[in-house]
Amino acid sequence: MDFMAVEIPLTVVYMQEDDTTLCDSAKFRHNCCFSWEFTDKSKLGGTTNYKSSYVGADTGRSQRKSSRVSDSDDDIFSTSSIGESSDLTVNQEVDEDLDKSAMLESHLDALYEKRSSTRESGLNAIMKAFTSSVQLEFAVRRNETLVHQYVSLIKHGSPSKAALAAHALGLLAVTLGASKITHQIIEESSPHLGRVAKLSSDVACRISALQSLAVVTFIGEADVERIEKTVDMLWQVGVHKGGSYADQASGITNPPPEAREAALYSWSFLLTKIPRQKVDSFLVKQTLPVLLSFLNTDVRAVCIAVGEAIAIIFETTGWINMDEIGFSVNSIRSESKKDNIARSSLSMEALTRRVIEQMRVLMAEAGGKGSSKKELNSQRSSFRELLAYIEDGIRPTTSVKLQNGDVLEIKTWSQRIQLNMFRRFLGGGFQKHMQ
């Protein structure tokens, strides 16, 4: 099979069965391990690896104001000569880059101000800039200061500032891609994001921490065991049923429905990065009964998140195609020495039937409390797609047209979950980051 790709500011990992091919293009600034296909193969360019020497250290606040112009000049002259341009065009580009760099520097300075509203305004402005465009050079030059300020706000700031700072950390990781810097972001921020994700009483802050932790880990962490630890933590938050006070064993407070939904989506998203051989039928048998219990909730958004989690564990383990992994009931019954496996298979069959029955009920009944007609139709459509996959193995297919005219083809649940997570996280900046 030929893999097709366009040049976008992301390094894309294309997966065919168990093989992984890393496709680097000259314009690929990131290394986000997506498994998406693009329809325009002709635009695929040569390969370029960003050297570690490109990653400069942050100069610190004391040097920022004095070096602002010189730093900006270095950035401009390192990237401005892409092709032949007139002197006027070059000068205009230089002026624009200087203006943007100076503006970002002023917003960064605002994070040190004593007035709370000034700090929040500066943080909002930086987030807006990082969402609306790829601020790669600024992120590289100022990464240490940005991470330090974001982590400080997560630890000591008000819930609103902590929520913004958590999201800003994820945006920084998306901008930098897989690199030593991003790994350092994980090292410095994960404990604090995890604490907020497990304990915060502010819903927006908790959701922001959950999503950011998943995004930063997805992009910057290569160690499977460490990814699994984060996956496990997200799972504990998503299925926790304790009281309003943190349980002594888990250190987690009961999440409100919105936070539970975010935790389950984040869990499914990060599970797509675990190698298939590490996600076996044991995980299915451990997680499916728990997920099944949450299909009875009145909050349909949580039900949909649960349904997608079920779909991804089936897809990851290959359980839908039982012959493929040796769990055919007929073949098992014919061999007495495999009685234990047969019992496991039949147990899974019973669980799967219960999932199907509950999803049929959800697809047929009215929406949850306060659901609009549009939301109800969306819920029914979601459960219809989930049933089609769980019953018949039919995967969802979606085409997403990008602003540059290219089309993104989504053909698996893993791809859809990845796409939806980055759409939610980047919001209006999704298209910008895909070009």
PDB file of C-alpha atoms in Angstrom, residues 61 102-113 119 121-123 125-126 145-146:
ATOM      1  CA  ARG A  61      14.151  37.453  32.053  1.00  0.00           C
ATOM      2  CA  ALA A 102       8.452  42.196  20.318  1.00  0.00           C
ATOM      3  CA  MET A 103       4.771  41.681  21.071  1.00  0.00           C
ATOM      4  CA  LEU A 104       5.337  38.167  22.409  1.00  0.00           C
ATOM      5  CA  GLU A 105       8.230  39.423  24.527  1.00  0.00           C
ATOM      6  CA  SER A 106       5.988  42.076  26.069  1.00  0.00           C
ATOM      7  CA  HIS A 107       3.336  39.459  26.857  1.00  0.00           C
ATOM      8  CA  LEU A 108       5.998  37.267  28.434  1.00  0.00           C
ATOM      9  CA  ASP A 109       7.180  40.194  30.562  1.00  0.00           C
ATOM     10  CA  ALA A 110       3.591  40.653  31.738  1.00  0.00           C
ATOM     11  CA  LEU A 111       3.710  37.244  33.442  1.00  0.00           C
ATOM     12  CA  TYR A 112       6.134  38.747  35.982  1.00  0.00           C
ATOM     13  CA  GLU A 113       3.909  41.670  36.921  1.00  0.00           C
ATOM     14  CA  ARG A 119      -0.535  38.424  34.283  1.00  0.00           C
ATOM     15  CA  SER A 121      -3.949  39.231  30.130  1.00  0.00           C
ATOM     16  CA  GLY A 122      -0.377  38.365  29.133  1.00  0.00           C
ATOM     17  CA  LEU A 123      -1.080  34.644  29.434  1.00  0.00           C
ATOM     18  CA  ALA A 125      -2.311  36.839  24.649  1.00  0.00           C
ATOM     19  CA  ILE A 126       0.455  34.218  24.494  1.00  0.00           C
ATOM     20  CA  THR A 145      10.936  30.819  30.882  1.00  0.00           C
ATOM     21  CA  LEU A 146       7.572  29.763  29.474  1.00  0.00           C
TER      22      LEU A 146
END
